[in-house]
Amino acid sequence: MRQDLTIIANLVKPTSRVLDLACGDGELLHYLEEHKSVTGYGLEIDAEQITACIARGVDVLEQDLNRGLSNFADGSYDTVIMTQALQVLRRQDLALDEMLRVGKEAIVTFPNFAHWTNRFYLSWKGQMPMSKTLPHQWYDTPNIHLFTFKDFEALCMEKGIKILDRAVGDFAYQSHWKARLWPNLFGEVAIYRIGR
Amino acid sequence: MTASSTGEIFPPPNSVGLVKPEICQFTQPLQLASGNVLHDWQLMIETYGKLNADASNAVLICHALSGNHHAAGYHSEEDTKPGWWDAYIGPGKPIDTRHFFVVALNNLGGCHGSTGPSSINPVTGKPFGPDFPVLTVSDWVDSQALLADRLGIQQWAAVVGGSLGGMQVLEWSLRYPQRLGHAVVVASSPKLSAQNIAFNEVARQAIMSDPDFRDGRYQEAEVIPRHGVALARMVGHITYLSEHSMGEKFGRDLRTDKLNYGYDVDFQVESYLRYQGKSFSERFDANTYLLMTKALDYFDPAEAFDGDLVKALAPIQCRFLVVSFSTDWRFSPRHSEELVNALTAAQKRVSYARIKSPHGHDAFLIPDQRYEAVFTAYMQRVAKETRQGEVS
């Protein structure tokens, strides 16, 4: 299992109701169902991923997250999760609003665009950074809104969103003293637990 | 396997092959929603595959408006067409007959062997005609439950259906929540919209205004309201296809190479519709058509709960797979999503796929790679559960 999923699993309370946005092949939800007895649904738009969820026995709903979560009632889930997908949405601010309307709290993970390798890449090569976390070309990337830890925290501040937990690490989510000391420069990816 | 007259191998690969319909007679009185009671009645059924020792691998197929018990395979080697859902039922197909015992039936009120308006009324010795009671989806489900008893099936591994068939699946999950493990609802709706009812009303008016309809007693008069049934089918058929698929199939192609400046057939699409209408009117009973459309119109499980579908779904215990098709405008994805949203709000287990297809409502019958993949993945999970059941 992916390292970030293990960390997320530790942040989810047993038997809670979970909505996993952009749930991929359902690996996380399946793990949470097996080990934490959670109930809930994954939301996904990719056809093959949806089939993979169904094959695993994970309940998945085909839904475009850019159209919001209006089909889910306020506070109807304990935790709304979104891993490595916030940056592909059209409006991150509205997405966070929706997640915290439907969920009592939310867990998000995203790549940090201010990681030193990206800064180095851009300043020395003069080109949009590419890496293991950001493998796409600027013209075909699904990551249409790249942002940094600082950006994210500023947005949370502006919206009155509380940051309840934060884990910063490299691509494999290994925490390093440098990332702990100076996350926006040395942290590659982060997991945030947020609430109102 | 044998070679047919056309030189092709029979049966085709992945087919259930030759199948034989059977009649199941019932003497248990069936109380109907209308207040009427059916005393002696029969269902025409077909089965594919083998029921396992603990009867845990049975799948019920519910048919749509004009469907029947012949869902898969062939009645003879000379048959040009297999059953109506042959693309999805058979060895290696989504409803895999190597694992499942599949039961398909002609619903009550039908015209393919089950008791219906064209059957003889034992009281009068004449065909029921318009005296046959109007049936509802719940009446069908009750009759199917008695069929399950007869076949020794306490719980269906899955109940599966498209369109009007999907409504029967939903009704099963509400009326007999313990008697199915899974519900597969394809291109269906928790209730008809005003537009849907309007189309049904046009179809009924077409039939009832045919001079040969004779207030539904056409059989006694030895005539058939062909024209009305054909017209009803033509309207229905338009709603089953998408604008795109009709455009692809016919465009503005002419039947001859020029316009006739008259009111007979000019365009290919006109000729196609007339053919569809005519062939349908030869094999489908007018009173059955009226009855089926009424059952569609009446279906609304939320009605008894002040329109609150979430409350209506409370009894559900099974898991759901809901599938819709992008260009279906008869039961658009919005209809399926209404059901899915109510299921999630009621905290029921459900998966939902919205398949991109150019084929409109008819997409649920047509081979499609993604639809097959989703359907297969789901049914394989169901099969796995039934196998686990055998071990324990």
XYZ file of C-alpha atoms in Angstrom:
588
model
C 0.000 0.000 0.000
C 1.097 3.534 -0.807
C 2.775 5.240 2.132
C 0.406 8.240 2.108
C -2.564 5.885 2.348
C -1.168 4.320 5.537
C -0.760 7.746 7.109
C -4.281 8.735 6.057
C -5.644 5.484 7.455
C -4.173 6.441 10.812
C -6.054 9.741 10.706
C -9.447 8.097 10.110
C -11.506 6.994 13.104
C -12.850 3.435 13.161
C -16.469 2.907 11.960
C -16.659 6.460 10.637
C -18.490 7.465 7.474
C -16.070 8.345 4.720
C -16.298 9.910 1.285
C -13.171 9.429 -0.833
C -13.042 11.984 -3.646
C -11.081 10.883 -6.721
C -10.746 7.473 -5.102
C -8.761 5.905 -7.956
C -8.887 2.121 -7.906
C -10.400 2.104 -4.414
C -7.241 0.940 -2.606
C -7.622 3.361 0.312
C -11.334 2.835 0.808
C -10.876 -0.923 0.617
C -8.140 -0.716 3.259
C -10.291 1.524 5.466
C -13.243 -0.843 5.146
C -11.122 -3.859 6.044
C -9.102 -2.319 8.875
C -11.242 0.511 10.220
C -14.733 -0.785 9.422
C -15.609 2.510 7.776
C -18.596 2.863 5.467
C -18.974 5.209 2.538
C -18.311 5.739 -1.124
C -15.544 6.567 -3.520
C -16.155 9.179 -6.201
C -14.312 8.840 -9.496
C -14.638 9.801 -13.146
C -12.065 7.541 -14.767
C -13.775 4.560 -16.417
C -11.020 2.028 -15.726
C -10.614 3.104 -12.124
C -14.369 2.746 -11.596
C -14.262 -0.813 -12.914
C -11.269 -1.525 -10.661
C -13.240 -0.300 -7.617
C -16.206 -2.489 -8.530
C -13.906 -5.488 -9.006
C -12.542 -4.886 -5.484
C -16.041 -4.616 -4.055
C -15.615 -0.942 -3.184
C -18.750 1.185 -3.641
C -17.900 3.781 -6.256
C -20.016 6.509 -7.813
C -19.226 8.076 -11.147
C -19.203 11.793 -10.460
C -17.338 14.857 -11.721
C -15.951 16.690 -8.691
C -15.843 19.964 -10.593
C -19.624 19.934 -10.369
C -19.531 19.944 -6.579
C -21.092 17.595 -4.051
C -24.613 19.027 -4.079
C -26.015 15.484 -4.026
C -24.623 15.002 -0.501
C -26.230 16.579 2.552
C -24.467 18.921 5.011
C -22.442 17.069 7.631
C -23.466 13.661 6.277
C -19.905 12.239 6.486
C -17.326 12.161 9.263
C -14.378 12.509 6.917
C -14.077 13.588 3.292
C -10.758 12.539 1.763
C -9.019 13.767 -1.362
C -5.591 12.391 -2.207
C -3.425 14.003 -4.897
C -6.409 15.451 -6.730
C -6.987 18.954 -5.407
C -4.588 20.393 -7.964
C -6.554 18.973 -10.912
C -9.826 20.680 -9.977
C -11.001 23.983 -11.407
C -11.710 25.777 -8.112
C -9.788 24.613 -5.038
C -11.523 27.153 -2.785
C -14.984 25.886 -3.721
C -13.844 22.272 -3.469
C -12.642 22.829 0.120
C -15.941 24.550 0.963
C -17.848 21.564 -0.385
C -15.650 19.030 1.415
C -16.151 20.782 4.748
C -19.853 21.268 4.140
C -20.427 17.538 3.551
C -17.765 16.288 5.981
C -17.161 17.151 9.595
C -13.504 17.187 8.659
C -11.412 16.623 5.564
C -8.086 15.061 4.689
C -6.227 16.357 1.637
C -2.889 15.509 0.105
C -1.181 17.404 -2.717
C 2.269 17.992 -4.222
C 4.120 21.093 -2.998
C 5.093 23.243 -5.954
C 7.545 25.188 -3.799
C 9.719 22.121 -3.178
C 13.350 23.072 -3.740
C 13.734 20.776 -6.760
C 10.908 22.621 -8.521
C 12.417 25.985 -7.614
C 15.778 24.812 -8.882
C 14.287 23.396 -12.098
C 12.415 26.599 -12.891
C 15.197 29.004 -11.999
C 18.039 27.087 -13.694
C 16.282 25.481 -16.647
C 13.675 28.189 -17.104
C 11.094 25.492 -17.770
C 8.071 24.183 -15.895
C 9.329 21.571 -13.427
C 8.918 17.857 -14.058
C 9.551 15.218 -11.431
C 8.322 11.912 -10.030
C 5.458 13.764 -8.318
C 4.820 15.981 -11.359
C 5.537 13.752 -14.328
C 3.573 15.684 -16.975
C 4.501 18.333 -19.532
C 3.066 21.781 -18.912
C 0.675 21.399 -21.875
C -0.790 18.007 -21.064
C -0.735 18.053 -17.292
C -4.004 17.423 -15.455
C -2.509 19.523 -12.635
C -4.030 22.805 -13.734
C -3.735 24.575 -10.372
C -0.365 23.862 -8.812
C 0.205 25.503 -5.480
C 2.424 25.397 -2.423
C 2.011 24.516 1.231
C 2.126 28.240 1.980
C -0.588 28.962 -0.614
C -2.774 26.245 0.841
C -2.338 27.427 4.404
C -3.033 31.023 3.365
C -6.258 29.893 1.709
C -7.251 27.957 4.845
C -6.537 31.048 6.957
C -8.606 33.242 4.645
C -11.512 30.803 4.776
C -11.337 30.216 8.506
C -10.425 26.562 7.957
C -8.535 25.010 10.873
C -5.498 22.863 10.182
C -5.866 19.968 12.605
C -2.854 17.885 11.520
C -0.076 18.202 9.009
C 2.409 15.600 7.832
C 5.050 16.661 5.350
C 7.423 14.337 3.580
C 9.084 13.333 0.361
C 7.341 11.474 -2.427
C 7.410 8.272 -0.352
C 6.111 10.262 2.649
C 9.342 9.741 4.543
C 9.628 12.602 6.940
C 13.025 14.286 7.007
C 14.416 16.784 9.540
C 14.864 19.382 6.811
C 11.203 19.030 5.759
C 10.110 19.363 9.352
C 12.212 22.466 9.770
C 11.430 24.139 6.476
C 8.446 22.341 4.945
C 7.680 24.676 2.068
C 11.227 24.263 0.740
C 11.980 20.647 1.582
C 8.548 19.008 1.739
C 7.509 17.323 -1.504
C 4.016 16.223 -0.525
C 1.830 16.940 2.472
C -1.176 15.427 4.192
C -3.446 17.914 5.862
C -6.340 17.178 8.181
C -8.617 20.213 8.220
C -11.877 21.274 9.803
C -14.002 24.290 10.626
C -22.037 -28.198 -32.205
C -23.466 -28.554 -35.656
C -23.184 -26.583 -38.842
C -26.389 -24.784 -39.797
C -27.804 -24.416 -43.289
C -25.942 -21.126 -43.650
C -22.695 -22.948 -42.954
C -22.104 -21.219 -39.631
C -21.299 -23.204 -36.530
C -24.239 -23.574 -34.149
C -24.414 -22.534 -31.428
C -22.160 -19.473 -31.706
C -19.368 -19.283 -29.126
C -20.405 -17.979 -25.667
C -24.037 -18.803 -26.352
C -26.234 -20.788 -23.999
C -27.227 -22.633 -27.176
C -30.638 -24.223 -27.649
C -33.124 -23.344 -24.938
C -36.666 -24.460 -24.236
C -39.372 -22.376 -22.573
C -41.369 -24.011 -19.788
C -44.767 -23.236 -18.328
C -45.169 -22.885 -14.552
C -48.777 -23.213 -13.384
C -49.891 -21.568 -10.155
C -53.055 -22.090 -8.163
C -52.128 -19.802 -5.251
C -54.424 -16.777 -5.511
C -52.451 -13.658 -6.393
C -53.793 -10.533 -4.714
C -53.261 -7.573 -7.030
C -52.711 -3.914 -6.191
C -55.926 -3.069 -8.042
C -57.936 -5.162 -5.578
C -58.492 -7.977 -8.082
C -57.331 -11.529 -7.464
C -55.856 -13.894 -10.056
C -56.746 -17.481 -9.178
C -55.278 -19.756 -11.820
C -52.363 -18.275 -13.631
C -49.203 -19.328 -15.392
C -45.774 -17.963 -16.157
C -43.703 -18.809 -19.203
C -40.074 -19.095 -18.169
C -36.639 -20.018 -19.463
C -33.626 -20.996 -17.382
C -29.935 -21.143 -18.239
C -27.133 -22.733 -16.254
C -27.490 -25.003 -13.202
C -28.864 -24.230 -9.770
C -26.214 -25.173 -7.182
C -26.817 -27.360 -4.135
C -27.654 -24.537 -1.729
C -29.586 -22.594 -4.388
C -27.332 -19.566 -3.850
C -26.389 -18.886 -7.460
C -29.754 -17.886 -8.951
C -30.139 -14.681 -10.950
C -33.539 -13.330 -11.954
C -33.832 -11.357 -15.175
C -36.690 -8.837 -15.292
C -37.770 -7.718 -18.733
C -38.702 -4.333 -20.137
C -41.875 -3.177 -21.867
C -41.842 -5.492 -24.865
C -39.530 -8.189 -23.518
C -40.282 -11.764 -22.587
C -38.849 -14.981 -21.173
C -36.549 -15.562 -24.129
C -33.548 -13.630 -22.835
C -30.724 -15.748 -24.255
C -29.930 -18.577 -26.643
C -31.939 -19.964 -29.537
C -35.191 -21.876 -29.836
C -34.012 -23.705 -32.919
C -30.945 -23.943 -35.074
C -32.828 -21.995 -37.717
C -33.388 -18.999 -35.409
C -31.812 -15.934 -36.942
C -31.853 -13.981 -33.682
C -31.010 -15.047 -30.140
C -32.892 -13.940 -26.992
C -33.185 -10.238 -26.237
C -30.266 -9.989 -23.774
C -28.022 -12.607 -25.353
C -25.153 -10.111 -25.445
C -25.060 -10.172 -21.635
C -26.131 -13.695 -20.669
C -24.074 -16.783 -21.469
C -20.819 -18.576 -20.707
C -18.099 -15.920 -20.324
C -20.579 -13.060 -20.566
C -21.357 -10.608 -17.728
C -24.133 -12.849 -16.384
C -21.973 -15.930 -16.698
C -24.028 -19.092 -16.979
C -21.006 -21.164 -15.905
C -21.545 -19.700 -12.419
C -25.144 -18.599 -12.341
C -28.510 -20.251 -12.694
C -30.410 -17.662 -14.691
C -34.198 -17.398 -14.642
C -36.050 -15.271 -17.184
C -39.814 -15.033 -17.446
C -42.605 -13.443 -19.386
C -44.376 -11.184 -16.901
C -48.021 -11.631 -16.045
C -50.132 -9.625 -18.438
C -47.659 -10.458 -21.194
C -48.446 -12.000 -24.544
C -45.775 -14.663 -24.837
C -47.257 -17.505 -22.837
C -47.867 -16.048 -19.388
C -51.431 -15.327 -18.308
C -52.504 -12.052 -19.833
C -55.243 -10.224 -21.734
C -55.070 -12.681 -24.647
C -55.526 -15.723 -22.341
C -58.927 -17.342 -21.979
C -60.957 -16.090 -19.030
C -62.157 -19.295 -17.294
C -65.369 -17.545 -16.217
C -66.517 -16.543 -19.705
C -64.600 -18.982 -21.883
C -63.510 -16.013 -24.001
C -60.264 -14.046 -24.059
C -59.914 -11.622 -21.132
C -59.197 -8.695 -23.439
C -59.879 -5.441 -21.597
C -61.240 -7.355 -18.584
C -57.770 -8.499 -17.635
C -56.826 -6.551 -14.501
C -54.327 -3.720 -14.782
C -51.107 -4.893 -13.144
C -48.425 -3.019 -11.268
C -44.707 -3.593 -10.824
C -45.394 -4.880 -7.294
C -47.860 -7.464 -8.673
C -45.124 -8.724 -11.001
C -42.650 -8.940 -8.155
C -45.170 -10.886 -6.046
C -45.671 -13.350 -8.894
C -41.893 -13.646 -9.336
C -41.536 -14.366 -5.594
C -43.979 -17.265 -5.974
C -41.924 -18.437 -8.944
C -38.790 -18.308 -6.751
C -40.589 -20.452 -4.138
C -41.514 -22.921 -6.840
C -37.907 -23.165 -8.035
C -36.626 -23.580 -4.472
C -34.819 -20.238 -4.456
C -34.976 -18.557 -1.060
C -32.656 -15.727 -2.024
C -31.585 -14.544 -5.474
C -27.853 -13.911 -5.780
C -28.955 -10.974 -7.919
C -32.070 -9.567 -9.505
C -31.209 -7.785 -12.741
C -33.136 -5.661 -15.192
C -33.080 -2.737 -17.595
C -35.686 -0.017 -18.081
C -39.054 -1.292 -16.785
C -37.052 -4.348 -15.689
C -34.955 -2.105 -13.448
C -38.127 -0.914 -11.734
C -38.955 -4.534 -10.877
C -35.448 -4.910 -9.453
C -35.948 -1.860 -7.230
C -39.367 -3.144 -6.151
C -37.793 -6.499 -5.237
C -35.314 -4.756 -2.935
C -38.160 -2.959 -1.152
C -40.782 -5.691 -1.050
C -38.576 -8.708 -0.337
C -35.393 -7.153 1.078
C -34.086 -10.477 2.404
C -34.649 -12.348 -0.811
C -31.889 -10.807 -2.925
C -28.196 -10.225 -2.367
C -27.671 -7.783 -5.220
C -29.753 -5.495 -7.374
C -28.587 -4.463 -10.835
C -30.645 -1.567 -12.213
C -29.781 -0.527 -15.763
C -31.144 2.491 -17.691
C -34.073 2.763 -15.334
C -35.845 5.205 -13.081
C -37.437 5.363 -9.635
C -40.458 6.953 -11.350
C -41.562 8.261 -14.719
C -41.405 11.948 -15.556
C -44.388 13.806 -17.038
C -42.683 13.533 -20.431
C -42.363 9.730 -20.072
C -46.056 9.416 -19.169
C -46.949 11.684 -22.071
C -45.182 9.385 -24.540
C -46.982 6.383 -23.060
C -50.299 8.185 -23.402
C -49.643 8.901 -27.086
C -48.922 5.194 -27.555
C -52.131 4.194 -25.771
C -54.200 6.681 -27.737
C -52.735 5.350 -30.973
C -53.905 1.854 -30.046
C -57.289 2.775 -28.594
C -58.245 5.021 -31.504
C -57.630 2.255 -34.059
C -61.123 1.226 -35.342
C -60.022 -2.404 -35.040
C -59.346 -2.014 -31.318
C -63.073 -2.506 -30.586
C -62.781 -1.466 -26.935
C -60.157 -4.137 -26.449
C -62.346 -7.000 -27.706
C -60.594 -7.300 -31.043
C -59.699 -10.952 -30.443
C -63.354 -11.961 -30.241
C -63.992 -10.013 -33.437
C -60.986 -11.772 -34.977
C -59.252 -8.553 -35.936
C -56.028 -6.922 -34.728
C -55.547 -3.166 -34.209
C -52.351 -3.391 -36.235
C -52.250 0.209 -37.211
C -52.547 1.464 -33.639
C -49.946 -0.944 -32.265
C -47.573 -0.076 -35.102
C -47.984 3.628 -34.415
C -47.421 3.095 -30.683
C -44.252 1.183 -31.448
C -43.033 3.860 -33.863
C -43.355 6.548 -31.184
C -41.764 4.273 -28.606
C -38.937 3.343 -30.936
C -38.017 6.988 -31.513
C -37.648 7.448 -27.753
C -35.363 4.401 -27.498
C -32.825 5.800 -29.948
C -30.788 8.976 -29.707
C -30.831 11.770 -32.255
C -27.219 10.875 -32.928
C -27.796 7.153 -33.481
C -30.747 7.810 -35.796
C -28.612 10.318 -37.673
C -25.762 7.817 -37.967
C -28.074 5.044 -39.116
C -30.245 6.961 -41.594
C -29.168 10.566 -41.905
C -31.398 12.060 -44.564
C -30.936 9.089 -46.871
C -33.741 8.602 -49.358
C -35.363 5.269 -50.081
C -35.301 5.928 -53.804
C -32.883 8.418 -55.260
C -35.335 11.321 -55.445
C -38.085 13.089 -53.537
C -41.593 11.959 -54.499
C -43.483 15.135 -53.686
C -46.149 13.021 -52.026
C -46.968 11.674 -48.583
C -45.615 8.181 -48.899
C -42.156 7.135 -47.735
C -39.343 9.391 -48.927
C -36.694 8.925 -46.281
C -35.059 5.723 -45.080
C -35.947 6.531 -41.494
C -39.647 6.541 -42.391
C -39.358 3.173 -44.051
C -37.457 1.792 -41.048
C -40.058 3.021 -38.562
C -42.905 1.622 -40.618
C -41.160 -1.720 -40.800
C -40.481 -1.743 -37.052
C -44.085 -0.806 -36.317
C -45.526 -3.380 -38.670
C -43.393 -6.303 -37.502
C -44.089 -5.407 -33.873
C -47.844 -5.277 -34.460
C -47.698 -8.848 -35.743
C -46.103 -10.244 -32.603
C -47.347 -8.059 -29.766
C -50.783 -7.891 -28.191
C -52.398 -4.455 -28.020
C -53.949 -4.956 -24.572
C -50.591 -6.121 -23.205
C -48.993 -2.954 -24.554
C -51.600 -0.838 -22.773
C -51.083 -2.795 -19.551
C -47.287 -2.553 -19.628
C -47.331 1.212 -20.193
C -49.751 1.673 -17.279
C -47.495 -0.364 -14.988
C -44.651 1.962 -15.983
C -46.722 5.081 -15.320
C -47.930 3.885 -11.917
C -44.521 2.910 -10.548
C -43.445 5.309 -7.808
C -42.238 3.682 -4.573
C -41.776 7.132 -2.978
C -45.457 7.969 -3.362
C -46.462 6.224 -0.123
C -43.803 8.289 1.679
C -44.993 11.736 0.582
C -42.582 11.622 -2.335
C -39.581 10.994 -0.075
C -37.574 8.369 -1.938
C -34.903 8.209 0.783
C -37.526 7.104 3.306
C -39.001 4.655 0.812
C -35.615 2.965 0.418
C -35.204 2.281 4.153
C -36.013 -1.475 3.945
C -33.212 -2.187 1.437
C -30.613 -4.745 2.513
C -28.977 -5.710 -0.773
C -26.181 -3.978 -2.641
C -26.879 -2.051 -5.830
C -25.210 -1.510 -9.167
C -26.865 1.313 -11.095
C -25.911 1.973 -14.719
C -27.051 4.771 -17.022
C -26.178 5.799 -20.582
C -25.124 9.282 -21.648
C -27.501 9.677 -24.614
C -30.496 7.923 -23.068
C -33.275 10.510 -23.022
C -36.099 8.075 -22.272
C -34.573 7.418 -18.833
C -31.739 9.888 -18.803
C -28.791 9.549 -16.399
C -30.644 12.056 -14.201
C -33.263 9.365 -13.474
C -30.565 6.899 -12.394
C -28.818 9.579 -10.361
C -32.054 10.322 -8.518
C -32.039 6.688 -7.402
C -28.308 6.684 -6.618
C -28.546 9.869 -4.545
C -31.480 8.492 -2.584
C -29.569 5.244 -1.992
C -26.506 7.089 -0.685
C -28.665 9.386 1.472
C -30.314 6.255 2.883
C -26.795 4.868 3.506
C -27.323 1.865 1.258
C -24.503 0.193 -0.612
C -24.369 1.271 -4.254
C -22.014 1.669 -7.182
C -22.901 3.822 -10.155
C -21.524 4.031 -13.684
C -22.610 6.451 -16.369
C -21.638 4.819 -19.645
C -20.811 6.989 -22.626
C -22.798 5.531 -25.499
C -24.314 6.901 -28.696
C -27.258 4.457 -28.628
C -29.812 6.190 -26.412
C -32.066 4.045 -24.228
C -31.413 0.965 -26.374
C -27.783 1.042 -25.194
C -28.680 -1.342 -22.369
C -29.233 -4.107 -24.928
C -26.252 -3.392 -27.176
C -22.682 -4.710 -26.755
C -20.408 -2.008 -25.324
C -16.911 -2.521 -23.992
C -17.169 -0.376 -20.870
C -20.703 -1.462 -19.981
C -19.574 -5.095 -20.276
C -16.482 -4.436 -18.131
C -18.495 -2.803 -15.332
C -21.258 -5.414 -15.476
C -18.737 -8.292 -15.545
C -16.709 -6.889 -12.635
C -19.853 -6.552 -10.548
C -21.262 -9.981 -11.380
C -17.884 -11.612 -10.688
C -18.056 -10.197 -7.150
C -21.542 -11.656 -6.846
C -20.280 -15.022 -8.124
C -17.418 -14.931 -5.619
C -19.885 -14.462 -2.758
C -22.005 -17.394 -3.890
C -18.885 -19.564 -4.068
C -17.886 -18.490 -0.554
C -21.397 -19.496 0.459
C -20.763 -22.997 -0.850
C -17.601 -23.404 1.214
C -19.115 -22.368 4.540
